[in-house]
């Protein structure tokens, strides 16, 4: 079966996912596009999906009879309404992170999916599909004894002017929030944020870098450096310290160059390149599940837990070093 897909939000990632469904993956075709800026949708149609119909609203796209499944790739604050509409229509829905910009919004999605009675939503936490993180998880699960600590870093070369301090959590740390609880098979119980000396490259409304300290139910201590004006590249680091050994996320594959009395490997600069294979695998997974009328991979529950944890981290940012507790509600059986 070829799953007929509608894409809401045709900016950077909507375009990239349209390209991969049309040009790279099997089992899906783009039949519908929508963006609040209509030319963004028509331009993408002309460039990559000539057979797609452009809809004036995301709601009209979700309701279209020939749309089997929906990709929500619009601005984060708009995700909740579109995901709820897809659940109401009984259509599988891939939602880019964040599932919702508030924990309340994510809870409404969990409740709607539970009421529907089966999974329909996959959240775009692509790192769970990354070959390096999967290799790391295999080693963490079997090769280093009980994990005790995680040291991680999430570095972007630069960010635009509109990227402000809480976005370091909602937009950036959210990847570590999800992938580390998956990696450790654990949940967080508290968060604290401390601010080192501010980089002179940070915009006026951004405290950069930041260090987020998380503690898990099993007592693991996690520190994540968020540094989004690091200048030198897009760099994702993760090291798990266990009782019997230390395991590190592999570096992306790169040619080692010996030249002019030096040995070097390039560092990537763009998140699209760093996780290009993971995006392919996550969307292929979505297409396979959507063909069966369901969803797999990171769930609404994972999106909800990430939102609760993000809210606690933002509160921690605002409370000058205070440790903010994180309490999760009971996990519905649909997600066990
Ligand atoms: N998984 C990842 O690594 C990853 C990477 C990049 C972006 N994202 C997420 O994807 C989403 C989009 O990010 P982007 O970088 O493509 O941003 P973008 O600004 O390039 O694109 C967003 C698009 O949504 C459109 N839009 C805004 N409001 C809308 C509405 N109400 N209905 C329909 N369209 C609307 C905008 O016009 C724009 O074209 C964000 O939530 C972001 O966090 C995830
Ligand atoms: O939306 C992007 C994307 O999620 C990247 O993976 C992350 O590194 C950036 O910080 C964020 O702004």
Short mmCIF file of C-alpha atoms and ligand atoms in Angstrom, two decimals:
data_model
loop_
_atom_site.label_atom_id
_atom_site.label_comp_id
_atom_site.label_asym_id
_atom_site.label_seq_id
_atom_site.Cartn_x
_atom_site.Cartn_y
_atom_site.Cartn_z
CA UNK A 1 0.00 0.00 0.00
CA UNK A 2 1.20 3.53 -0.75
CA UNK A 3 0.29 5.83 2.14
CA UNK A 4 -1.10 9.14 0.91
CA UNK A 5 0.48 11.85 3.07
CA UNK A 6 -0.49 15.45 3.83
CA UNK A 7 2.22 17.79 5.16
CA UNK A 8 1.27 20.77 7.36
CA UNK A 9 4.08 23.34 7.56
CA UNK A 10 6.37 23.55 4.55
CA UNK A 11 9.36 25.34 6.10
CA UNK A 12 12.78 23.78 6.60
CA UNK A 13 11.84 20.40 8.01
CA UNK A 14 8.52 20.08 6.13
CA UNK A 15 10.47 20.53 2.91
CA UNK A 16 13.12 18.03 3.96
CA UNK A 17 10.54 15.38 4.93
CA UNK A 18 8.64 15.98 1.66
CA UNK A 19 11.89 15.39 -0.23
CA UNK A 20 12.60 12.16 1.61
CA UNK A 21 9.08 10.77 1.10
CA UNK A 22 9.08 11.69 -2.59
CA UNK A 23 12.72 10.89 -3.42
CA UNK A 24 14.24 8.55 -0.85
CA UNK A 25 11.74 6.34 0.97
CA UNK A 26 9.27 3.74 -0.23
CA UNK A 27 5.59 3.33 0.63
CA UNK A 28 4.48 6.97 0.75
CA UNK A 29 3.48 9.79 -1.56
CA UNK A 30 2.72 13.44 -0.84
CA UNK A 31 -0.86 14.26 -1.90
CA UNK A 32 -1.49 17.40 0.16
CA UNK A 33 0.40 20.43 1.48
CA UNK A 34 -0.59 23.36 3.67
CA UNK A 35 1.21 26.33 5.19
CA UNK A 36 -0.04 29.54 6.80
CA UNK A 37 2.04 31.24 4.09
CA UNK A 38 0.32 29.79 1.00
CA UNK A 39 3.26 30.42 -1.37
CA UNK A 40 5.47 28.27 0.84
CA UNK A 41 3.18 25.32 0.07
CA UNK A 42 2.79 26.05 -3.64
CA UNK A 43 6.55 26.54 -4.08
CA UNK A 44 7.21 23.19 -2.45
CA UNK A 45 4.55 21.53 -4.58
CA UNK A 46 6.13 22.92 -7.75
CA UNK A 47 9.57 21.84 -6.68
CA UNK A 48 9.05 18.42 -5.16
CA UNK A 49 5.45 17.17 -5.13
CA UNK A 50 3.70 18.16 -8.39
CA UNK A 51 0.68 15.93 -7.71
CA UNK A 52 -0.09 17.49 -4.31
CA UNK A 53 -3.15 19.66 -3.64
CA UNK A 54 -2.47 22.80 -1.57
CA UNK A 55 -5.05 23.42 1.18
CA UNK A 56 -5.78 26.82 2.73
CA UNK A 57 -5.73 25.40 6.27
CA UNK A 58 -4.21 22.45 8.07
CA UNK A 59 -7.68 21.43 9.28
CA UNK A 60 -8.93 21.18 5.66
CA UNK A 61 -5.90 19.03 4.82
CA UNK A 62 -6.56 16.66 7.73
CA UNK A 63 -10.20 16.31 6.64
CA UNK A 64 -9.40 15.58 2.97
CA UNK A 65 -10.72 12.14 2.00
CA UNK A 66 -7.58 11.13 0.08
CA UNK A 67 -5.18 11.97 2.94
CA UNK A 68 -4.40 8.72 4.81
CA UNK A 69 -1.84 10.16 7.24
CA UNK A 70 -0.52 13.56 8.35
CA UNK A 71 2.93 15.07 8.97
CA UNK A 72 2.84 18.08 11.31
CA UNK A 73 5.92 20.19 10.55
CA UNK A 74 4.62 23.69 11.33
CA UNK A 75 5.82 26.00 14.10
CA UNK A 76 5.79 24.25 17.50
CA UNK A 77 2.94 26.29 19.02
CA UNK A 78 0.56 25.05 16.27
CA UNK A 79 1.24 21.30 16.69
CA UNK A 80 -1.34 20.51 19.37
CA UNK A 81 -4.40 21.59 17.36
CA UNK A 82 -3.32 19.68 14.25
CA UNK A 83 -2.45 16.49 16.14
CA UNK A 84 -5.82 16.60 17.92
CA UNK A 85 -7.57 17.05 14.55
CA UNK A 86 -5.70 14.03 13.12
CA UNK A 87 -6.65 11.87 16.11
CA UNK A 88 -10.26 12.94 15.79
CA UNK A 89 -10.17 11.94 12.10
CA UNK A 90 -8.58 8.59 13.10
CA UNK A 91 -5.53 9.27 10.90
CA UNK A 92 -1.92 8.34 11.80
CA UNK A 93 0.06 11.49 12.53
CA UNK A 94 3.80 12.15 12.65
CA UNK A 95 4.41 15.29 14.72
CA UNK A 96 7.75 17.08 14.75
CA UNK A 97 9.05 17.96 18.19
CA UNK A 98 7.68 19.42 20.39
CA UNK A 99 4.42 17.48 20.57
CA UNK A 100 2.99 20.58 22.27
CA UNK A 101 4.56 23.66 23.79
CA UNK A 102 2.99 23.03 27.22
CA UNK A 103 2.61 19.90 29.29
CA UNK A 104 -1.15 20.62 29.43
CA UNK A 105 -1.33 20.57 25.64
CA UNK A 106 0.58 17.28 25.44
CA UNK A 107 -1.72 15.80 28.10
CA UNK A 108 -4.76 16.66 25.97
CA UNK A 109 -3.19 14.72 23.10
CA UNK A 110 -2.48 11.71 25.33
CA UNK A 111 -6.09 11.77 26.55
CA UNK A 112 -7.47 11.99 23.01
CA UNK A 113 -5.30 9.07 21.85
CA UNK A 114 -6.23 6.97 24.88
CA UNK A 115 -9.92 7.69 24.17
CA UNK A 116 -9.34 6.62 20.55
CA UNK A 117 -8.02 3.33 21.96
CA UNK A 118 -4.91 2.70 19.83
CA UNK A 119 -1.75 4.51 18.84
CA UNK A 120 -1.95 7.09 16.05
CA UNK A 121 0.86 9.51 16.94
CA UNK A 122 4.63 9.32 16.46
CA UNK A 123 6.74 12.21 17.79
CA UNK A 124 9.79 13.30 15.76
CA UNK A 125 12.46 12.31 18.27
CA UNK A 126 14.75 11.05 15.52
CA UNK A 127 17.79 10.36 17.68
CA UNK A 128 16.20 7.08 18.81
CA UNK A 129 16.65 6.00 15.17
CA UNK A 130 20.27 7.13 14.92
CA UNK A 131 22.72 4.27 14.31
CA UNK A 132 25.22 5.76 16.78
CA UNK A 133 22.71 6.12 19.63
CA UNK A 134 21.41 2.59 18.91
CA UNK A 135 24.94 1.18 19.16
CA UNK A 136 25.48 3.15 22.36
CA UNK A 137 22.23 1.76 23.83
CA UNK A 138 23.28 -1.83 23.07
CA UNK A 139 26.52 -1.26 25.01
CA UNK A 140 24.81 0.62 27.86
CA UNK A 141 22.22 -2.18 28.20
CA UNK A 142 24.80 -4.95 28.42
CA UNK A 143 28.40 -3.80 28.64
CA UNK A 144 29.20 -1.17 31.30
CA UNK A 145 27.33 -2.26 34.42
CA UNK A 146 24.81 0.09 36.02
CA UNK A 147 24.94 3.61 34.54
CA UNK A 148 25.97 6.19 37.14
CA UNK A 149 26.44 9.44 35.21
CA UNK A 150 25.88 10.91 31.74
CA UNK A 151 27.92 13.80 30.35
CA UNK A 152 26.34 15.26 27.23
CA UNK A 153 26.74 18.34 25.04
CA UNK A 154 24.45 19.84 22.39
CA UNK A 155 26.24 22.51 20.40
CA UNK A 156 24.93 24.56 17.47
CA UNK A 157 27.26 26.94 15.59
CA UNK A 158 24.81 29.87 15.79
CA UNK A 159 21.10 30.56 16.30
CA UNK A 160 18.87 33.32 14.89
CA UNK A 161 17.92 36.48 16.81
CA UNK A 162 14.47 35.07 17.72
CA UNK A 163 16.03 32.16 19.64
CA UNK A 164 15.68 33.18 23.32
CA UNK A 165 16.75 31.59 26.62
CA UNK A 166 13.79 29.14 27.17
CA UNK A 167 14.27 27.82 23.61
CA UNK A 168 17.51 26.23 24.77
CA UNK A 169 15.15 23.85 26.58
CA UNK A 170 12.04 23.57 24.34
CA UNK A 171 13.87 23.59 21.04
CA UNK A 172 17.29 22.12 21.77
CA UNK A 173 17.58 20.21 25.09
CA UNK A 174 14.31 18.43 24.26
CA UNK A 175 16.31 15.99 22.11
CA UNK A 176 18.51 14.99 25.08
CA UNK A 177 15.49 14.91 27.41
CA UNK A 178 13.96 12.23 25.20
CA UNK A 179 16.97 10.29 24.01
CA UNK A 180 18.61 10.00 27.44
CA UNK A 181 15.50 8.61 29.16
CA UNK A 182 15.26 6.12 26.27
CA UNK A 183 18.97 5.31 26.54
CA UNK A 184 18.82 4.79 30.32
CA UNK A 185 15.30 3.35 30.42
CA UNK A 186 14.63 5.76 33.25
CA UNK A 187 12.66 8.93 34.05
CA UNK A 188 13.72 12.23 35.59
CA UNK A 189 12.94 13.32 39.13
CA UNK A 190 14.54 16.78 39.22
CA UNK A 191 16.15 19.52 37.16
CA UNK A 192 18.54 22.36 37.84
CA UNK A 193 20.07 24.88 35.45
CA UNK A 194 23.29 26.82 35.98
CA UNK A 195 24.71 29.52 33.75
CA UNK A 196 28.46 29.77 33.11
CA UNK A 197 30.06 32.99 31.89
CA UNK A 198 28.00 34.22 28.94
CA UNK A 199 29.49 33.97 25.44
CA UNK A 200 29.98 37.35 23.76
CA UNK A 201 28.41 35.80 20.65
CA UNK A 202 25.02 35.27 22.37
CA UNK A 203 22.13 37.58 21.39
CA UNK A 204 20.77 39.97 24.01
CA UNK A 205 17.79 37.74 24.94
CA UNK A 206 19.79 34.53 25.19
CA UNK A 207 21.85 33.19 28.07
CA UNK A 208 24.39 30.97 26.34
CA UNK A 209 25.86 28.52 27.29
CA UNK A 210 23.76 26.74 29.91
CA UNK A 211 24.32 23.56 31.91
CA UNK A 212 21.26 21.47 32.71
CA UNK A 213 21.56 18.97 35.56
CA UNK A 214 18.99 16.18 35.72
CA UNK A 215 18.58 13.38 38.23
CA UNK A 216 16.76 10.15 37.35
CA UNK A 217 14.57 7.78 39.35
CA UNK A 218 17.44 5.26 39.47
CA UNK A 219 19.80 7.96 40.80
CA UNK A 220 21.77 8.63 37.60
CA UNK A 221 23.15 12.18 37.39
CA UNK A 222 23.00 13.77 33.94
CA UNK A 223 24.73 16.98 32.89
CA UNK A 224 23.99 18.51 29.49
CA UNK A 225 25.87 21.51 28.12
CA UNK A 226 23.69 23.54 25.77
CA UNK A 227 25.87 25.90 23.75
CA UNK A 228 24.12 27.27 20.67
CA UNK A 229 26.72 29.83 19.58
CA UNK A 230 29.73 27.56 19.78
CA UNK A 231 30.83 28.80 16.32
CA UNK A 232 32.94 25.78 15.30
CA UNK A 233 30.22 23.31 14.20
CA UNK A 234 27.16 21.20 15.01
CA UNK A 235 28.43 18.87 17.67
CA UNK A 236 26.50 16.27 19.68
CA UNK A 237 28.37 14.49 22.48
CA UNK A 238 27.18 11.83 24.90
CA UNK A 239 29.20 9.75 27.35
CA UNK A 240 27.66 7.24 29.77
CA UNK A 241 29.73 6.38 32.83
CA UNK A 242 28.88 2.96 34.25
CA UNK A 243 30.12 0.83 37.15
CA UNK A 244 32.24 -1.30 34.80
CA UNK A 245 33.17 1.07 31.97
CA UNK A 246 32.47 4.21 29.98
CA UNK A 247 30.63 4.27 26.65
CA UNK A 248 30.61 7.21 24.23
CA UNK A 249 28.39 8.11 21.28
CA UNK A 250 30.37 7.46 18.06
CA UNK A 251 31.46 10.50 16.08
CA UNK A 252 29.79 10.82 12.64
CA UNK A 253 31.72 8.96 9.95
CA UNK A 254 34.34 11.23 8.36
CA UNK A 255 37.53 10.88 6.34
CA UNK A 256 40.71 11.38 8.38
CA UNK A 257 43.05 13.63 6.46
CA UNK A 258 46.83 13.57 6.91
CA UNK A 259 48.22 16.71 5.34
CA UNK A 260 50.69 19.51 6.07
CA UNK A 261 51.96 17.89 9.25
CA UNK A 262 48.48 17.49 10.70
CA UNK A 263 45.84 14.78 11.10
CA UNK A 264 42.25 16.11 10.91
CA UNK A 265 38.61 15.12 10.47
CA UNK A 266 35.88 17.60 9.51
CA UNK A 267 33.06 18.55 11.91
CA UNK A 268 29.53 18.95 10.49
CA UNK A 269 27.80 22.32 10.75
CA UNK A 270 24.13 21.53 10.02
CA UNK A 271 21.68 19.38 12.04
CA UNK A 272 20.11 18.19 8.77
CA UNK A 273 23.38 16.49 7.80
CA UNK A 274 24.18 15.16 11.28
CA UNK A 275 20.95 13.18 11.52
CA UNK A 276 20.07 12.69 7.85
CA UNK A 277 19.99 8.89 8.12
CA UNK A 278 17.97 8.96 11.35
CA UNK A 279 15.25 11.11 9.72
CA UNK A 280 15.07 8.58 6.89
CA UNK A 281 14.68 5.64 9.27
CA UNK A 282 12.12 7.37 11.53
CA UNK A 283 9.89 8.33 8.60
CA UNK A 284 10.19 4.89 7.01
CA UNK A 285 9.01 3.50 10.36
CA UNK A 286 6.10 5.95 10.31
CA UNK A 287 5.10 4.94 6.76
CA UNK A 288 5.14 1.24 7.66
CA UNK A 289 2.98 1.73 10.75
CA UNK A 290 0.65 4.20 8.98
CA UNK A 291 0.03 1.62 6.23
CA UNK A 292 -1.44 -0.53 9.02
CA UNK A 293 -3.46 2.41 10.40
CA UNK A 294 -1.32 2.85 13.52
CA UNK A 295 1.91 4.45 14.80
CA UNK A 296 5.08 3.20 16.51
CA UNK A 297 8.32 4.74 17.82
CA UNK A 298 8.32 7.71 20.21
CA UNK A 299 4.76 8.10 21.45
CA UNK A 300 2.48 10.86 22.70
CA UNK A 301 3.44 9.68 26.18
CA UNK A 302 7.11 10.32 25.37
CA UNK A 303 6.13 13.75 24.02
CA UNK A 304 4.15 14.43 27.20
CA UNK A 305 6.99 13.37 29.52
CA UNK A 306 9.40 15.53 27.49
CA UNK A 307 7.00 18.49 27.87
CA UNK A 308 6.69 18.01 31.65
CA UNK A 309 10.47 17.78 31.94
CA UNK A 310 10.95 20.84 29.71
CA UNK A 311 8.57 22.89 31.85
CA UNK A 312 10.58 21.92 34.95
CA UNK A 313 13.83 22.90 33.20
CA UNK A 314 12.42 26.30 32.19
CA UNK A 315 11.27 26.83 35.78
CA UNK A 316 14.79 25.87 36.87
CA UNK A 317 16.25 28.43 34.42
CA UNK A 318 14.14 31.09 36.10
CA UNK A 319 14.89 30.09 39.71
CA UNK A 320 18.59 30.85 40.00
CA UNK A 321 20.07 27.44 40.60
CA UNK A 322 17.10 25.94 42.50
CA UNK A 323 16.43 22.22 42.12
CA UNK A 324 12.96 21.77 40.63
CA UNK A 325 11.17 18.45 41.24
CA UNK A 326 9.66 16.53 38.31
CA UNK A 327 6.57 14.43 39.00
CA UNK A 328 4.98 12.26 36.32
CA UNK A 329 1.38 11.06 36.30
CA UNK A 330 0.61 7.35 35.96
CA UNK A 331 1.41 5.95 32.50
CA UNK A 332 -1.75 4.78 30.71
CA UNK A 333 -1.74 1.09 29.65
CA UNK A 334 -1.73 2.13 25.97
CA UNK A 335 1.91 3.22 26.43
CA UNK A 336 3.24 0.35 28.60
N1 LIG B 1 13.60 16.83 14.71
C1 LIG B 1 14.44 17.82 14.46
O1 LIG B 1 15.63 17.69 14.54
C2 LIG B 1 13.90 19.12 14.01
C3 LIG B 1 14.70 19.95 13.25
C4 LIG B 1 14.17 21.18 12.85
C5 LIG B 1 12.90 21.56 13.20
N2 LIG B 1 12.16 20.71 13.97
C6 LIG B 1 10.81 21.12 14.39
O2 LIG B 1 9.99 21.24 13.24
C7 LIG B 1 9.10 22.34 13.39
C8 LIG B 1 9.31 23.31 12.22
O3 LIG B 1 10.63 23.75 12.23
P1 LIG B 1 11.33 24.41 10.93
O4 LIG B 1 12.77 24.50 11.28
O5 LIG B 1 10.91 23.71 9.72
O6 LIG B 1 10.69 25.87 11.00
P2 LIG B 1 10.34 26.84 9.78
O7 LIG B 1 10.09 28.15 10.41
O8 LIG B 1 11.37 26.73 8.71
O9 LIG B 1 8.97 26.26 9.19
C9 LIG B 1 7.75 26.32 9.86
C10 LIG B 1 6.65 26.50 8.82
O10 LIG B 1 5.38 26.42 9.48
C11 LIG B 1 4.54 27.42 8.90
N3 LIG B 1 3.45 27.71 9.83
C12 LIG B 1 3.46 28.53 10.91
N4 LIG B 1 2.25 28.51 11.51
C13 LIG B 1 1.47 27.66 10.81
C14 LIG B 1 0.14 27.20 10.94
N5 LIG B 1 -0.65 27.63 11.95
N6 LIG B 1 -0.32 26.31 10.04
C15 LIG B 1 0.45 25.87 9.04
N7 LIG B 1 1.73 26.26 8.85
C16 LIG B 1 2.23 27.15 9.74
C17 LIG B 1 5.46 28.59 8.62
O11 LIG B 1 4.91 29.46 7.66
C18 LIG B 1 6.71 27.85 8.12
O12 LIG B 1 6.67 27.66 6.72
C19 LIG B 1 9.41 22.96 14.75
O13 LIG B 1 8.51 22.46 15.69
C20 LIG B 1 10.83 22.48 15.05
O14 LIG B 1 11.10 22.37 16.43
C21 LIG B 1 12.61 19.51 14.35
O1 LIG B 2 15.17 22.89 15.77
C1 LIG B 2 16.55 22.61 15.85
C2 LIG B 2 16.78 21.11 15.76
O2 LIG B 2 15.95 20.44 16.63
C3 LIG B 2 18.22 20.72 16.01
O3 LIG B 2 18.34 19.32 16.09
C4 LIG B 2 18.77 21.35 17.30
O4 LIG B 2 20.14 21.07 17.42
C5 LIG B 2 18.58 22.86 17.31
O5 LIG B 2 19.10 23.39 18.50
C6 LIG B 2 17.11 23.21 17.14
O6 LIG B 2 17.01 24.62 17.11
#
